[in-house]
mmCIF file of C-alpha atoms in Angstrom:
data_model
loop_
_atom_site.group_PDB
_atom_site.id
_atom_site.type_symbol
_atom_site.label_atom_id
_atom_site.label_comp_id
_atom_site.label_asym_id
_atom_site.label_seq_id
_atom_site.Cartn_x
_atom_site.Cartn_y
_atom_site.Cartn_z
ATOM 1 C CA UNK A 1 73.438 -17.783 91.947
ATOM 2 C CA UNK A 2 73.323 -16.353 88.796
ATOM 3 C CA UNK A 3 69.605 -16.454 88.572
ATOM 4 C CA UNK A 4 69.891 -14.402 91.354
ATOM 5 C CA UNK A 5 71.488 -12.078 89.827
ATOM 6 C CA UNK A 6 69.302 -11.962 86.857
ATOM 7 C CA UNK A 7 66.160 -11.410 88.822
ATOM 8 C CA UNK A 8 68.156 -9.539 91.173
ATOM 9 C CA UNK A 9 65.826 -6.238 90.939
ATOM 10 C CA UNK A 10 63.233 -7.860 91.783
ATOM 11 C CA UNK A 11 64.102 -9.845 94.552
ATOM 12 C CA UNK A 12 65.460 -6.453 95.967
ATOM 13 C CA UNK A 13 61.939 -4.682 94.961
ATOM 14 C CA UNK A 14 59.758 -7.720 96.402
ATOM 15 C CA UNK A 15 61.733 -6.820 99.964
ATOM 16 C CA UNK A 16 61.389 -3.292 99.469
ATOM 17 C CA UNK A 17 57.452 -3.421 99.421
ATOM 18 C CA UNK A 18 56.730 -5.405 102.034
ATOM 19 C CA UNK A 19 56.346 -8.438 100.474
ATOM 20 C CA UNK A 20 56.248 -10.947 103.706
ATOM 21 C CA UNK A 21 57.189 -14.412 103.987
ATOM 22 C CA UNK A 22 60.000 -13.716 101.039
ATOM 23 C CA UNK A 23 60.994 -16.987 100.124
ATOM 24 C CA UNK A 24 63.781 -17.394 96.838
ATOM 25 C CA UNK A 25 65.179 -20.512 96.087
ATOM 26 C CA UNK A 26 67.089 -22.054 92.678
ATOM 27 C CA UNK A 27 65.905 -26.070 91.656
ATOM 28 C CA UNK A 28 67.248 -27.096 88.784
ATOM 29 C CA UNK A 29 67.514 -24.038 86.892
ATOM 30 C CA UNK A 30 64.522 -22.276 87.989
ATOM 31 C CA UNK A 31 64.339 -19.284 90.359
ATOM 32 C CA UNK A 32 61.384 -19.928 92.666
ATOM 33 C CA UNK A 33 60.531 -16.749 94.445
ATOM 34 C CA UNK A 34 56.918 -17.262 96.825
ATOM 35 C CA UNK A 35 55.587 -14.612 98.876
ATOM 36 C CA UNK A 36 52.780 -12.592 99.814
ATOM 37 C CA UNK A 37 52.000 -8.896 98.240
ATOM 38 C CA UNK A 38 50.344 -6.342 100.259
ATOM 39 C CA UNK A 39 48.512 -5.092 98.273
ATOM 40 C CA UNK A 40 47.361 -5.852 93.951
ATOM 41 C CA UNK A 41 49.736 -3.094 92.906
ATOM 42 C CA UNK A 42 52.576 -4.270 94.408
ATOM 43 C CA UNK A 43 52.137 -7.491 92.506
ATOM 44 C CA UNK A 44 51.709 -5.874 89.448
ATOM 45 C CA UNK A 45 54.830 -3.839 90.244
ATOM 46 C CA UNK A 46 56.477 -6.906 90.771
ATOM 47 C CA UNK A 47 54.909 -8.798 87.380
ATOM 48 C CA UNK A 48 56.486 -5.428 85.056
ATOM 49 C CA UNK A 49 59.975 -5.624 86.507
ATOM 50 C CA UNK A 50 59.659 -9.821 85.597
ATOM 51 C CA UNK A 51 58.485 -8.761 82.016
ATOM 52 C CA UNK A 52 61.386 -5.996 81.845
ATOM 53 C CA UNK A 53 64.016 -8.666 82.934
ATOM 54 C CA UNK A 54 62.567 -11.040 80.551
ATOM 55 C CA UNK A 55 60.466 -10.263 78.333
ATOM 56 C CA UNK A 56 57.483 -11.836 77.401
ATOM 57 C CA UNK A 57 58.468 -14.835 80.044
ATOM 58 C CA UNK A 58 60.461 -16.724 77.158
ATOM 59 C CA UNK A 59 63.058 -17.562 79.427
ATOM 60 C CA UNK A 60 61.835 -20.491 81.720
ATOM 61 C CA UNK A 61 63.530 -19.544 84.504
ATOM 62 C CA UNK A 62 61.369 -18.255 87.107
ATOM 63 C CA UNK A 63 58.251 -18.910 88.298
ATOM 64 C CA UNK A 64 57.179 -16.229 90.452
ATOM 65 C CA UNK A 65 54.318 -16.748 92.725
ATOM 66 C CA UNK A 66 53.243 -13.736 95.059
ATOM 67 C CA UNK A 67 50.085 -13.834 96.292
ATOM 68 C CA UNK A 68 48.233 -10.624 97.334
ATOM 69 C CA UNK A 69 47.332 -11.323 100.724
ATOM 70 C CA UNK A 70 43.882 -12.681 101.113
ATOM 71 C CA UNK A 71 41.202 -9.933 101.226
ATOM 72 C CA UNK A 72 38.488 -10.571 104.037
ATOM 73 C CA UNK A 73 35.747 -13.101 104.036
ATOM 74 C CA UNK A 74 32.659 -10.093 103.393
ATOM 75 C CA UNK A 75 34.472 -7.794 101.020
ATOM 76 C CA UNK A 76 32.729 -7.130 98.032
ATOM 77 C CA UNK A 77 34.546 -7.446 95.019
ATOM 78 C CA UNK A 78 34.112 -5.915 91.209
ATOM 79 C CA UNK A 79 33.883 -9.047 88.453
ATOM 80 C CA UNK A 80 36.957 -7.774 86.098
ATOM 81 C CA UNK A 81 36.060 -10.013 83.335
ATOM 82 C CA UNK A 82 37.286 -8.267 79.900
ATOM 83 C CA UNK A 83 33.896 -7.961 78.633
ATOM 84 C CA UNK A 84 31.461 -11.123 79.177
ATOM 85 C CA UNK A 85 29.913 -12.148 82.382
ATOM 86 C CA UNK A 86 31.612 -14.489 84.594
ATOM 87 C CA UNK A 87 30.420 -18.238 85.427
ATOM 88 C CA UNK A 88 29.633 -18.467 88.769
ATOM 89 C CA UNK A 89 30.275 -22.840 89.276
ATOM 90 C CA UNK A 90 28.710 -25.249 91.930
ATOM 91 C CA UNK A 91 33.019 -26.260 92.622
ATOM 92 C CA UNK A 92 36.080 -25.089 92.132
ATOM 93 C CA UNK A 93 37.039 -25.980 88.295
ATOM 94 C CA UNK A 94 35.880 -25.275 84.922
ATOM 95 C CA UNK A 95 34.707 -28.815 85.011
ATOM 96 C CA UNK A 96 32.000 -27.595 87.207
ATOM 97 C CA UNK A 97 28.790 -26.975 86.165
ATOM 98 C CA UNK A 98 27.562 -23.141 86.082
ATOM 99 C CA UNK A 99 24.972 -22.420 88.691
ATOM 100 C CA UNK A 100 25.101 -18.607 87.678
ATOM 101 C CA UNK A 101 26.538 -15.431 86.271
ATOM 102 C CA UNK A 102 27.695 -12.299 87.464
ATOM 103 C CA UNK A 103 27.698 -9.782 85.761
ATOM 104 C CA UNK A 104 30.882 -7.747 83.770
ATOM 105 C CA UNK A 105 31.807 -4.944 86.026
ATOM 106 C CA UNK A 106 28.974 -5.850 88.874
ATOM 107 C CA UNK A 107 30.154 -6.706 92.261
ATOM 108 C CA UNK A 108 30.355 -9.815 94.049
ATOM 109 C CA UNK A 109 30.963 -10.444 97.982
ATOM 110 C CA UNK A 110 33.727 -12.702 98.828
ATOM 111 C CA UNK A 111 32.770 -15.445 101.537
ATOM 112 C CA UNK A 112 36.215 -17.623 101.392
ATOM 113 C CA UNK A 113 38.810 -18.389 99.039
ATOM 114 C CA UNK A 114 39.413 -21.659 98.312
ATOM 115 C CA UNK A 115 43.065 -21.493 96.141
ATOM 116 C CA UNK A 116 44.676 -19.114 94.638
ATOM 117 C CA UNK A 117 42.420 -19.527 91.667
ATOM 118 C CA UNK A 118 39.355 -19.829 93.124
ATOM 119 C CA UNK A 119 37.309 -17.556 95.456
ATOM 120 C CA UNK A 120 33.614 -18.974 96.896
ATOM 121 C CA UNK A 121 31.447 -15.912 96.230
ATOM 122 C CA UNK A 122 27.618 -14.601 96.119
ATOM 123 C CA UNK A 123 26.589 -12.455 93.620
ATOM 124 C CA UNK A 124 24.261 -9.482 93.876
ATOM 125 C CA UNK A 125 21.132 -11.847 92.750
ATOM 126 C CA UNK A 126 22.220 -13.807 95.420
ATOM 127 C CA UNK A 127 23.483 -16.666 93.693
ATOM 128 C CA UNK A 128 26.379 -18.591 95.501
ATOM 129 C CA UNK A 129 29.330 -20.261 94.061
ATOM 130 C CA UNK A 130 33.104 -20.122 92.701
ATOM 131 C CA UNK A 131 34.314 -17.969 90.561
ATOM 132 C CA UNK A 132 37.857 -17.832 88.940
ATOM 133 C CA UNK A 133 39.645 -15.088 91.031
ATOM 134 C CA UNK A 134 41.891 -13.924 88.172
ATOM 135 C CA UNK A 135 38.590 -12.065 86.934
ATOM 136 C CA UNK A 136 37.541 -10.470 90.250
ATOM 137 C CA UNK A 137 39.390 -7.616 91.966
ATOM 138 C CA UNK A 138 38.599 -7.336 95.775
ATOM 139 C CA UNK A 139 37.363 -3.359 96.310
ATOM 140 C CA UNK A 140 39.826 -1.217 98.407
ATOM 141 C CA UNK B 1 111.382 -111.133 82.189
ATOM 142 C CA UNK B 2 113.225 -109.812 79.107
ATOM 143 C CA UNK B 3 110.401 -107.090 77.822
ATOM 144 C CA UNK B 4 110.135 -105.747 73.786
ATOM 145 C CA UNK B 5 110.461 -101.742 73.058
ATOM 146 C CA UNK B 6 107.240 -101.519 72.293
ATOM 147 C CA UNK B 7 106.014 -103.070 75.880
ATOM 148 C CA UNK B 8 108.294 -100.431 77.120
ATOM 149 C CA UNK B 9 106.332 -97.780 75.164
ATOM 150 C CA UNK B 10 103.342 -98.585 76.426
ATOM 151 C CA UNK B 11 104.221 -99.088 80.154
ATOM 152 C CA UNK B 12 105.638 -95.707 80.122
ATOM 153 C CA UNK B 13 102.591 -94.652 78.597
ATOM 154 C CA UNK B 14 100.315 -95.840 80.944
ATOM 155 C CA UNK B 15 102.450 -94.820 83.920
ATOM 156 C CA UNK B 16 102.190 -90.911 82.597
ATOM 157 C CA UNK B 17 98.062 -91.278 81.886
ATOM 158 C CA UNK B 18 98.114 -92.615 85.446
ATOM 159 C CA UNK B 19 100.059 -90.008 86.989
ATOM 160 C CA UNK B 20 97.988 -87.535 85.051
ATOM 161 C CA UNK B 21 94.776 -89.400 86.181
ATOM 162 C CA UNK B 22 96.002 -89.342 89.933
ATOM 163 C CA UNK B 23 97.092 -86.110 89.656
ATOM 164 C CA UNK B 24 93.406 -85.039 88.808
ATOM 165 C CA UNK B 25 91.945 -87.020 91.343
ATOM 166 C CA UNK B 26 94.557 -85.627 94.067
ATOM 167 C CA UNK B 27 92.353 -82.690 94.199
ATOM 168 C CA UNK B 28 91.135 -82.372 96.934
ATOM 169 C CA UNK B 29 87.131 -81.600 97.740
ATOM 170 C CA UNK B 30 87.211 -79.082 100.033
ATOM 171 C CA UNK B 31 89.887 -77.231 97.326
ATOM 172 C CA UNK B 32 87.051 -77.326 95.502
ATOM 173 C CA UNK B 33 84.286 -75.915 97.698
ATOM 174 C CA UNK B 34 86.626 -73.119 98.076
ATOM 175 C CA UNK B 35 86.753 -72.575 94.452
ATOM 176 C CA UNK B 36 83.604 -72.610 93.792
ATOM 177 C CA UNK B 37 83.218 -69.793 96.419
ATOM 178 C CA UNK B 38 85.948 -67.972 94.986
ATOM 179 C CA UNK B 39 84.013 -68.183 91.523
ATOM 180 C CA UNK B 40 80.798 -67.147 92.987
ATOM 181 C CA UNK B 41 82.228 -64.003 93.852
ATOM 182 C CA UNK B 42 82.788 -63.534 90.338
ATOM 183 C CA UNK B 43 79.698 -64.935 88.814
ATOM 184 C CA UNK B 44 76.717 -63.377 89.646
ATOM 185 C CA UNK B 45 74.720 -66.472 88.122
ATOM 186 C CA UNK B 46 75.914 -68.229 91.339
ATOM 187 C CA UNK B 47 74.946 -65.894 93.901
ATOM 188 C CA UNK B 48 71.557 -68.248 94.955
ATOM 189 C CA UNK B 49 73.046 -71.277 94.204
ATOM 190 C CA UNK B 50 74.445 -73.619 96.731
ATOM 191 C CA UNK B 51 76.940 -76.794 95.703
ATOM 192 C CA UNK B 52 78.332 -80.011 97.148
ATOM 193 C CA UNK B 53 81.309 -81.546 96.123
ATOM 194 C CA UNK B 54 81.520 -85.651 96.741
ATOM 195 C CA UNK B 55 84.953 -87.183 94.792
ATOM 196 C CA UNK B 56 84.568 -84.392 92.531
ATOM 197 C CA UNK B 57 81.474 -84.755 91.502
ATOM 198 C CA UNK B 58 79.675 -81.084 92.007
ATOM 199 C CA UNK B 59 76.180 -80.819 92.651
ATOM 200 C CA UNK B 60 74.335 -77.680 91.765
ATOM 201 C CA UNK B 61 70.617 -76.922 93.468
ATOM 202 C CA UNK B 62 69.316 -73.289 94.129
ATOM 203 C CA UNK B 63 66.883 -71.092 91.700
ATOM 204 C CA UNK B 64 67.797 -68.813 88.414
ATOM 205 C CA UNK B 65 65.675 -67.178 86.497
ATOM 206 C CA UNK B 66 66.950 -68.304 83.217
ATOM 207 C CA UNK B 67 68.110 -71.338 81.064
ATOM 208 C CA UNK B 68 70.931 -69.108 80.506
ATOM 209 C CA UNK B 69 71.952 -68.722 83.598
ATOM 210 C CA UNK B 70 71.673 -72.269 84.581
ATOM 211 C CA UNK B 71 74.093 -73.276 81.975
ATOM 212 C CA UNK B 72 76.042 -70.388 82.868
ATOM 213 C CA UNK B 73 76.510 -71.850 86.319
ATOM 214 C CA UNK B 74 77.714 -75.403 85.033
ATOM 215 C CA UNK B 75 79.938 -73.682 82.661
ATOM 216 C CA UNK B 76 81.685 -72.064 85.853
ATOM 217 C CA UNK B 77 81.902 -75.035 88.101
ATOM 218 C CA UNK B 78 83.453 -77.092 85.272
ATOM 219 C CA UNK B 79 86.095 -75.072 84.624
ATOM 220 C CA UNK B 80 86.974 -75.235 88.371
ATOM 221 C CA UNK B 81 90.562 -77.809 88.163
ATOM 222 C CA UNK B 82 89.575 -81.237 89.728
ATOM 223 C CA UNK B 83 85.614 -81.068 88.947
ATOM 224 C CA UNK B 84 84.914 -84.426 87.283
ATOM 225 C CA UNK B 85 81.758 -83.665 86.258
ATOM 226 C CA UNK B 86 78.391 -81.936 87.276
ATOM 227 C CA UNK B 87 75.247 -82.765 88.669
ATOM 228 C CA UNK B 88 73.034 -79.845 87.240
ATOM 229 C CA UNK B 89 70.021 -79.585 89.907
ATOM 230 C CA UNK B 90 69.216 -76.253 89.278
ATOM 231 C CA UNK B 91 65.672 -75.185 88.635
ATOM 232 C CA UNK B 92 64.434 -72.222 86.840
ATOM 233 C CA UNK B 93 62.060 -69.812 87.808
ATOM 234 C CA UNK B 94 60.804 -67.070 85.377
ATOM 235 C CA UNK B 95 61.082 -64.139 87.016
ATOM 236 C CA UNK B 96 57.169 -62.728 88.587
ATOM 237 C CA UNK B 97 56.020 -60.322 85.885
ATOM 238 C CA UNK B 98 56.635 -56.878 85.933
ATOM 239 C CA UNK B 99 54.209 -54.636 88.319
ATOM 240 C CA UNK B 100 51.779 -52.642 86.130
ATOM 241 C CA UNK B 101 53.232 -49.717 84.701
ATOM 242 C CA UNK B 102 53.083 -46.933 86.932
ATOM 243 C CA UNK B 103 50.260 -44.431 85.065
ATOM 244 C CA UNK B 104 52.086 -41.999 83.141
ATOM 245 C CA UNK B 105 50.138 -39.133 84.572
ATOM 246 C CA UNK B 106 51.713 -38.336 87.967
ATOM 247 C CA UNK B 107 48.732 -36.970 91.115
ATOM 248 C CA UNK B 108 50.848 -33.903 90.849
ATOM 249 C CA UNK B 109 50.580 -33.496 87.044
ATOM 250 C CA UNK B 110 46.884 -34.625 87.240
ATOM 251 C CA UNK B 111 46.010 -31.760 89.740
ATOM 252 C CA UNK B 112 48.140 -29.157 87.735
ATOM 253 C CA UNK B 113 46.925 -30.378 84.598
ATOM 254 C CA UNK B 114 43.378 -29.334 85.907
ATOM 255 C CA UNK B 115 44.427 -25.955 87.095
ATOM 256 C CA UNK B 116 46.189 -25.417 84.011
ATOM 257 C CA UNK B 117 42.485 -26.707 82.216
ATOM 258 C CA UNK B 118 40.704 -23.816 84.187
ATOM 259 C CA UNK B 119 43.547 -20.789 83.322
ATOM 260 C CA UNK B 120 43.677 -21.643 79.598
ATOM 261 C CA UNK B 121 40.161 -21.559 79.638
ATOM 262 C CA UNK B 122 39.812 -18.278 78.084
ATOM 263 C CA UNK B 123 42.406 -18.111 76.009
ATOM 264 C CA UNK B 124 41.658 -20.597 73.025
ATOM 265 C CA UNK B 125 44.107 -20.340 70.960
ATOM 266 C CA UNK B 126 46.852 -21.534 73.371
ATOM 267 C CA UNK B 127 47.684 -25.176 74.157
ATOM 268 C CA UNK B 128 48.844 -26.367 77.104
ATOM 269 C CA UNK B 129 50.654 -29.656 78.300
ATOM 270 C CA UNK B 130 51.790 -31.352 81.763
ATOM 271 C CA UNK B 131 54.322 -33.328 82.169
ATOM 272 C CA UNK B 132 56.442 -34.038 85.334
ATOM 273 C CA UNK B 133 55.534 -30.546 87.082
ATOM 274 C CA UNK B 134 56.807 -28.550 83.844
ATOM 275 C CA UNK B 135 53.838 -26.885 81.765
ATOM 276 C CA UNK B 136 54.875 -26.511 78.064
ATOM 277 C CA UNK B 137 52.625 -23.505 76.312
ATOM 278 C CA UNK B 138 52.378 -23.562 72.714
ATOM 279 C CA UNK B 139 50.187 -21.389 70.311
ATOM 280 C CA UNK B 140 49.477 -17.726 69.949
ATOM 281 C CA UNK B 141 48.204 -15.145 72.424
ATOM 282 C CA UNK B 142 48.106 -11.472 72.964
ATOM 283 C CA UNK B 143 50.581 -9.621 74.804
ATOM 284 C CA UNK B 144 48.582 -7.297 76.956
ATOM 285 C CA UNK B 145 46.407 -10.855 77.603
ATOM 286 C CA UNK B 146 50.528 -12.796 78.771
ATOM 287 C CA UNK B 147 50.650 -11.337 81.902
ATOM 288 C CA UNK B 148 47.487 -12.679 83.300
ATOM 289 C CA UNK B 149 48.059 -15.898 81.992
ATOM 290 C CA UNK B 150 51.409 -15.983 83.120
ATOM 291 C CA UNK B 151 50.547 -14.992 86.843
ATOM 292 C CA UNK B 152 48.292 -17.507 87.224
ATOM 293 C CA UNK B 153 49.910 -20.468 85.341
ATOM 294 C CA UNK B 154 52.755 -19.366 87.879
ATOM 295 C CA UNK B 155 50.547 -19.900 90.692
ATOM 296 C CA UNK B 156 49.620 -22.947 90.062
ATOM 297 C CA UNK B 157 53.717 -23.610 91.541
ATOM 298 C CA UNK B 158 54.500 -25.874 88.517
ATOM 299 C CA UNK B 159 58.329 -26.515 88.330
ATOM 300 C CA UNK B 160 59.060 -24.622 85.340
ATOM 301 C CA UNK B 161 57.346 -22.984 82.285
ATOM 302 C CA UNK B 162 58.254 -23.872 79.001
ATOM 303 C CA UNK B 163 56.669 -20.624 77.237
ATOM 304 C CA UNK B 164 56.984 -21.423 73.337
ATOM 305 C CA UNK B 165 53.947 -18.639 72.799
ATOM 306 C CA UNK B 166 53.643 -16.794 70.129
ATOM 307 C CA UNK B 167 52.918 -13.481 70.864
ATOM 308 C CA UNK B 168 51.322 -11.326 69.210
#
């Protein structure tokens, strides 16, 4: 319970915004709290309260997994990569070889997301393939 | 018959190694079936073994998986009261070798291992280990690049992070 309390802001925030399918539970000295975000800035809400209760994530103690709920197959996306362009792969895994690129900052439509890391999508040239969804940000 | 001291001696003698002698024969067989159950309950060495007593003579059969244990066995029976001696049938059986060691990467370590491959990806100059669910981060990163790492290490749903980081 006392993780509970720790994190307690943030459970209470999570509920607040609509997170849905709220789930928090303690395993052997590890918060678990899974749900879905409505939306990318309600995860990133979410994220700076975790890094104001403990900063830097030193502690070990949570691992907090809200999803943003899945954007629709057909929504074009921007490739947020910090600078480079970003490997487009025949599978989902680095251990896949590149069939393409997309560009830094070009956009990208979504057909289906496989995980929550990977996202099967065709870039403007047309090329289709998986790309790491931390680096693309599906458009309003 | 007028007998000499010494003849005396030696007829009382033999009167008290009979009586002992009787005495040790006087027990009975079945007492000592049902001490030898009673000891098996106590020795685990003769939990597979099975034993037939004839005039005190006990006979042992049944599997161990050591010398050890087979002599432990005898050791037990004899020092049942009334067991003359004993008939040491007992055969042993190494034990079947171990099974082959289970591989020390676990499926679910193996499949966050690889997710954990693909998020470190970018960021070089952090390591990254798997073991049993819990992912163990060690080297340097920058702090505005943590977050990102951090959400998706943490979707991944490993059991815990063990974030020794530097940060810089």
């Amino acid at each position: 319970m006392a993780l509970q309390d720790k994190y307690k802001e943030l459970i209470d925030t999570a509920n607040a915004s609509g997170v849905t399918n709220l789930q928090v539970a303690e395993t052997d000295g590890v918060l678990h709290i899974d749900g879905e975000a409505p939306s990318g800035a309600i995860k990133d809400k979410l994220w700076d309260l975790y890094g104001k209760i403990d900063p830097n994530f030193k502690a070990g103690d949570l691992i907090m997994n809200v999803d943003v709920a899945a954007a629709a197959a057909g929504t074009k996306a921007t490739v947020t990569t910090e600078s480079t362009d970003l490997n487009i792969r025949k599978g989902p895994g680095t251990d896949q070889p590149i069939v393409g690129k997309a560009g830094h900052l070009s956009t990208v439509t979504l057909i289906s997301k496989t995980n929550d890391q990977w996202w099967l999508v065709k870039t403007d040239a047309g090329v289709e393939g998986y790309a790491y969804a931390q680096y693309i940000t599906p458009k309003a | 018959m007028k007998r000499k001291p010494l003849q005396w001696a030696a007829l009382v003698l033999s009167t008290m190694i009979l009586s002992i002698a009787l005495s040790s024969c006087g027990v009975k067989d079945s007492t000592i079936q049902e001490k030898i159950t009673e000891a098996a309950k106590n020795t685990p060495e003769l939990s597979n073994i099975t034993s037939t007593v004839k005039d005190g003579v006990v006979t042992l059969t049944g599997e161990v998986k050591d010398d050890a244990a087979k002599a432990a066995s005898e050791a037990a029976i004899k020092a049942i009261k009334g067991v003359k001696s004993v008939e040491n049938n007992i055969t042993v059986t190494p034990p079947p070798p171990p099974p082959p060691a289970t591989p020390v990467v676990s499926a679910v370590d193996e499949a966050l291992g690889k997710g954990v491959t693909d998020a470190t990806k970018d960021f070089p100059s952090v390591k990254a280990a798997v073991k049993d669910g819990v992912i163990t981060l060690t080297g340097e990163i920058k702090k505005s690049s943590l977050p990102k790492l951090m959400q998706t290490l943490n979707s991944l749903k490993p059991t815990k992070i063990d974030n020794q980081l530097t940060v810089k």
